[in-house]
């Protein structure tokens, strides 16, 4: 019975590994060929570079590498220290608050080129068609 | 156990390739001459957060390299970093309200 369970576990393990590997490879191929475009990941809505997004990306990557290194050594999931969870919380909160500030005003959302022609602009738009009388 | 090790190595390799692919896309967008010129004229609070994030990440990364267990980070670093985040958000909020005014 134990032998059968081991075989079943191995079959499910390889099946899971195969499906996940296939999905990840497809995703990677689409990223590599720019069918999935993440180039604006570090941009604000108005086109400026976003430091709040950048710092969240950096900390996510560093902590992911830490978890991976632990798994490589111990083949088990780690107990993530409280200070690291706090740091990730601060980082994610900064991102969320930064996004909230950006979206609180039209200037944080609309690109500079579009600002002159936006309905929120105070300046008259010379290219706009006059309203019908 | 061998299967688990295979899984960890396989997905570690894929993770690395993802980071490279993401780096290529972001680099093309942000490291062009025009984008660099805009970024270098960025705000002071942005540069402060950039520096603080890099220092804390490098500090923690150096602890990760030769740690047997998953290390934590000293409270002073967390406090310093949260102060930088607070300063960034505060100045950004003030700047945004001034633009509007």
Short mmCIF file of C-alpha atoms in Angstrom, two decimals:
data_model
loop_
_atom_site.label_atom_id
_atom_site.label_comp_id
_atom_site.label_asym_id
_atom_site.label_seq_id
_atom_site.Cartn_x
_atom_site.Cartn_y
_atom_site.Cartn_z
CA UNK A 1 0.00 0.00 0.00
CA UNK A 2 2.85 2.37 0.90
CA UNK A 3 4.58 1.51 -2.40
CA UNK A 4 1.40 2.28 -4.36
CA UNK A 5 1.02 5.61 -2.56
CA UNK A 6 4.63 6.51 -3.38
CA UNK A 7 4.06 5.74 -7.07
CA UNK A 8 0.83 7.77 -7.03
CA UNK A 9 2.64 10.66 -5.34
CA UNK A 10 5.43 10.56 -7.94
CA UNK A 11 2.90 10.47 -10.81
CA UNK A 12 1.00 13.46 -9.41
CA UNK A 13 4.28 15.24 -8.68
CA UNK A 14 5.57 14.83 -12.23
CA UNK A 15 2.14 15.76 -13.63
CA UNK A 16 2.01 18.93 -11.55
CA UNK A 17 5.63 19.75 -12.42
CA UNK A 18 4.90 19.23 -16.13
CA UNK A 19 1.74 21.37 -16.23
CA UNK A 20 3.24 24.19 -14.17
CA UNK A 21 6.46 24.06 -16.18
CA UNK A 22 4.49 24.25 -19.44
CA UNK A 23 2.43 27.22 -18.22
CA UNK A 24 5.54 29.04 -16.96
CA UNK A 25 7.39 28.39 -20.23
CA UNK A 26 4.45 29.73 -22.28
CA UNK A 27 4.33 32.83 -20.10
CA UNK A 28 8.09 33.30 -20.43
CA UNK A 29 7.93 32.90 -24.23
CA UNK A 30 5.18 35.53 -24.45
CA UNK A 31 7.21 37.92 -22.27
CA UNK A 32 10.36 37.31 -24.31
CA UNK A 33 8.55 38.00 -27.60
CA UNK A 34 6.77 41.09 -26.15
CA UNK A 35 3.31 39.59 -26.51
CA UNK A 36 3.06 40.33 -22.79
CA UNK A 37 4.42 43.83 -22.28
CA UNK A 38 5.43 44.76 -18.73
CA UNK A 39 7.62 47.71 -19.70
CA UNK A 40 5.27 50.18 -18.01
CA UNK A 41 5.48 48.31 -14.70
CA UNK A 42 7.55 51.11 -13.12
CA UNK A 43 5.58 54.02 -14.58
CA UNK A 44 3.01 56.29 -13.03
CA UNK A 45 -0.29 56.76 -14.83
CA UNK A 46 0.97 60.08 -16.25
CA UNK A 47 4.09 58.45 -17.72
CA UNK A 48 6.63 59.48 -15.05
CA UNK A 49 8.95 56.92 -13.44
CA UNK A 50 7.47 55.67 -10.15
CA UNK A 51 9.77 55.19 -7.18
CA UNK A 52 7.00 53.66 -5.06
CA UNK A 53 6.56 50.90 -7.65
CA UNK A 54 10.32 50.48 -7.98
CA UNK A 55 10.91 49.95 -4.26
CA UNK A 56 8.07 47.40 -4.05
CA UNK A 57 9.59 45.48 -6.98
CA UNK A 58 13.06 45.54 -5.39
CA UNK A 59 11.86 44.24 -2.01
CA UNK A 60 9.63 41.59 -3.59
CA UNK A 61 12.59 40.30 -5.59
CA UNK A 62 15.01 40.35 -2.64
CA UNK A 63 12.58 38.50 -0.34
CA UNK A 64 11.74 36.03 -3.14
CA UNK A 65 15.45 35.28 -3.54
CA UNK A 66 15.71 34.80 0.24
CA UNK A 67 12.80 32.34 0.29
CA UNK A 68 14.28 30.52 -2.70
CA UNK A 69 17.73 30.21 -1.12
CA UNK A 70 16.16 28.80 2.05
CA UNK A 71 14.15 26.26 0.02
CA UNK A 72 17.30 25.28 -1.87
CA UNK A 73 19.13 24.53 1.40
CA UNK A 74 16.36 22.97 3.46
CA UNK A 75 13.78 21.79 0.89
CA UNK A 76 11.06 23.31 3.07
CA UNK A 77 9.16 26.56 3.29
CA UNK A 78 10.77 29.10 5.67
CA UNK A 79 9.27 30.93 8.63
CA UNK A 80 9.54 34.48 7.31
CA UNK A 81 10.82 36.75 10.12
CA UNK A 82 8.51 39.40 11.56
CA UNK A 83 10.85 42.25 10.56
CA UNK A 84 10.76 41.18 6.90
CA UNK A 85 6.96 40.99 6.93
CA UNK A 86 6.92 44.50 8.44
CA UNK A 87 9.29 45.77 5.75
CA UNK A 88 7.14 44.26 2.99
CA UNK A 89 4.05 45.80 4.60
CA UNK A 90 5.68 49.25 4.68
CA UNK A 91 6.78 48.83 1.07
CA UNK A 92 3.33 47.76 -0.17
CA UNK A 93 1.62 50.52 1.86
CA UNK A 94 3.95 53.12 0.33
CA UNK A 95 3.01 51.87 -3.14
CA UNK A 96 -0.70 51.97 -2.36
CA UNK A 97 -0.51 55.43 -0.76
CA UNK A 98 1.62 56.76 -3.66
CA UNK A 99 -0.93 55.48 -6.12
CA UNK A 100 -3.71 57.08 -4.12
CA UNK A 101 -1.91 60.46 -4.15
CA UNK A 102 -1.27 60.22 -7.91
CA UNK A 103 -4.89 59.42 -8.65
CA UNK A 104 -6.22 62.16 -6.37
CA UNK A 105 -5.65 64.84 -9.05
CA UNK A 106 -6.01 64.85 -12.84
CA UNK A 107 -2.38 66.01 -13.19
CA UNK A 108 -1.21 62.71 -11.68
CA UNK A 109 -3.14 60.64 -14.18
CA UNK A 110 -3.09 62.51 -17.48
CA UNK A 111 0.09 62.62 -19.56
CA UNK A 112 1.53 66.15 -20.11
CA UNK A 113 0.72 66.08 -23.84
CA UNK A 114 -2.88 65.23 -23.16
CA UNK A 115 -3.28 67.74 -20.34
CA UNK A 116 -3.96 70.71 -22.63
CA UNK A 117 -6.82 68.91 -24.35
CA UNK A 118 -8.31 67.32 -21.24
CA UNK A 119 -11.68 68.48 -19.88
CA UNK A 120 -9.93 69.13 -16.51
CA UNK A 121 -7.54 71.68 -17.99
CA UNK A 122 -7.99 75.34 -17.07
CA UNK A 123 -6.37 76.48 -20.33
CA UNK A 124 -8.58 76.83 -23.42
CA UNK A 125 -7.78 74.25 -26.09
CA UNK A 126 -7.20 75.99 -29.46
CA UNK A 127 -7.79 72.78 -31.45
CA UNK A 128 -11.10 72.01 -29.81
CA UNK A 129 -14.22 72.50 -31.93
CA UNK A 130 -16.52 75.23 -30.60
CA UNK A 131 -19.83 74.08 -29.17
CA UNK A 132 -22.92 74.43 -31.33
CA UNK A 133 -25.00 77.50 -30.48
CA UNK B 1 12.93 14.30 -2.10
CA UNK B 2 14.70 14.15 -5.48
CA UNK B 3 11.49 15.25 -7.16
CA UNK B 4 11.26 18.25 -4.84
CA UNK B 5 14.87 19.19 -5.57
CA UNK B 6 14.16 18.92 -9.31
CA UNK B 7 11.12 21.16 -8.82
CA UNK B 8 13.14 23.75 -6.88
CA UNK B 9 15.95 23.83 -9.47
CA UNK B 10 13.51 23.95 -12.40
CA UNK B 11 11.47 26.82 -11.04
CA UNK B 12 14.59 28.61 -9.82
CA UNK B 13 15.84 28.61 -13.39
CA UNK B 14 12.49 29.84 -14.69
CA UNK B 15 12.43 32.57 -12.01
CA UNK B 16 15.84 33.75 -13.18
CA UNK B 17 14.67 33.83 -16.81
CA UNK B 18 11.56 35.80 -15.78
CA UNK B 19 13.72 38.38 -14.01
CA UNK B 20 15.93 38.68 -17.12
CA UNK B 21 12.89 39.04 -19.42
CA UNK B 22 11.36 41.66 -17.12
CA UNK B 23 14.70 43.46 -16.90
CA UNK B 24 14.93 43.57 -20.71
CA UNK B 25 11.47 45.10 -21.06
CA UNK B 26 11.92 47.63 -18.26
CA UNK B 27 15.44 48.48 -19.40
CA UNK B 28 14.24 49.21 -22.94
CA UNK B 29 11.61 51.56 -21.53
CA UNK B 30 13.63 53.37 -18.85
CA UNK B 31 17.27 53.24 -19.96
CA UNK B 32 16.90 54.94 -23.33
CA UNK B 33 18.70 58.28 -23.60
CA UNK B 34 15.47 60.28 -23.50
CA UNK B 35 14.03 58.34 -20.54
CA UNK B 36 17.32 58.66 -18.60
CA UNK B 37 17.31 62.42 -19.11
CA UNK B 38 13.78 62.66 -17.69
CA UNK B 39 14.54 60.34 -14.75
CA UNK B 40 17.74 62.20 -13.81
CA UNK B 41 15.68 65.37 -13.41
CA UNK B 42 13.43 63.48 -10.98
CA UNK B 43 12.28 64.85 -7.66
CA UNK B 44 14.41 64.95 -4.50
CA UNK B 45 11.98 62.76 -2.56
CA UNK B 46 12.12 60.19 -5.37
CA UNK B 47 15.92 60.09 -5.19
CA UNK B 48 15.73 59.76 -1.38
CA UNK B 49 13.41 56.75 -1.64
CA UNK B 50 15.55 55.28 -4.43
CA UNK B 51 18.68 55.52 -2.27
CA UNK B 52 16.96 54.19 0.86
CA UNK B 53 15.47 51.22 -1.01
CA UNK B 54 18.82 50.31 -2.57
CA UNK B 55 20.72 50.61 0.74
CA UNK B 56 18.19 48.47 2.67
CA UNK B 57 17.98 45.90 -0.18
CA UNK B 58 21.77 45.60 -0.43
CA UNK B 59 22.08 45.39 3.37
CA UNK B 60 19.52 42.58 3.54
CA UNK B 61 20.92 40.89 0.43
CA UNK B 62 24.38 40.75 2.01
CA UNK B 63 22.86 39.01 5.05
CA UNK B 64 21.04 36.55 2.82
CA UNK B 65 24.15 35.36 1.02
CA UNK B 66 25.79 33.45 3.85
CA UNK B 67 22.88 32.84 6.23
CA UNK B 68 21.90 29.27 7.09
CA UNK B 69 18.38 30.33 8.04
CA UNK B 70 16.23 33.10 6.60
CA UNK B 71 17.55 36.21 8.36
CA UNK B 72 15.55 39.14 9.71
CA UNK B 73 16.58 42.77 9.51
CA UNK B 74 17.40 45.08 12.44
CA UNK B 75 14.62 47.32 13.72
CA UNK B 76 16.68 50.45 13.06
CA UNK B 77 16.65 49.70 9.32
CA UNK B 78 12.89 49.22 9.34
CA UNK B 79 12.40 52.51 11.21
CA UNK B 80 14.79 54.36 8.88
CA UNK B 81 13.12 52.97 5.81
CA UNK B 82 9.61 53.74 7.03
CA UNK B 83 10.76 57.33 7.78
CA UNK B 84 12.02 57.65 4.19
CA UNK B 85 8.72 56.28 2.88
CA UNK B 86 6.80 58.74 5.06
CA UNK B 87 8.94 61.64 3.83
CA UNK B 88 8.44 60.54 0.21
CA UNK B 89 4.68 60.31 0.56
CA UNK B 90 4.42 63.58 2.51
CA UNK B 91 6.43 65.60 -0.01
CA UNK B 92 4.60 63.95 -2.91
CA UNK B 93 1.22 64.83 -1.39
CA UNK B 94 2.30 68.45 -0.80
CA UNK B 95 3.69 68.69 -4.34
CA UNK B 96 0.47 67.32 -5.80
CA UNK B 97 -1.67 69.76 -3.81
CA UNK B 98 0.56 72.67 -4.91
CA UNK B 99 0.23 71.69 -8.58
CA UNK B 100 -3.50 71.71 -8.17
CA UNK B 101 -3.47 75.05 -6.38
#
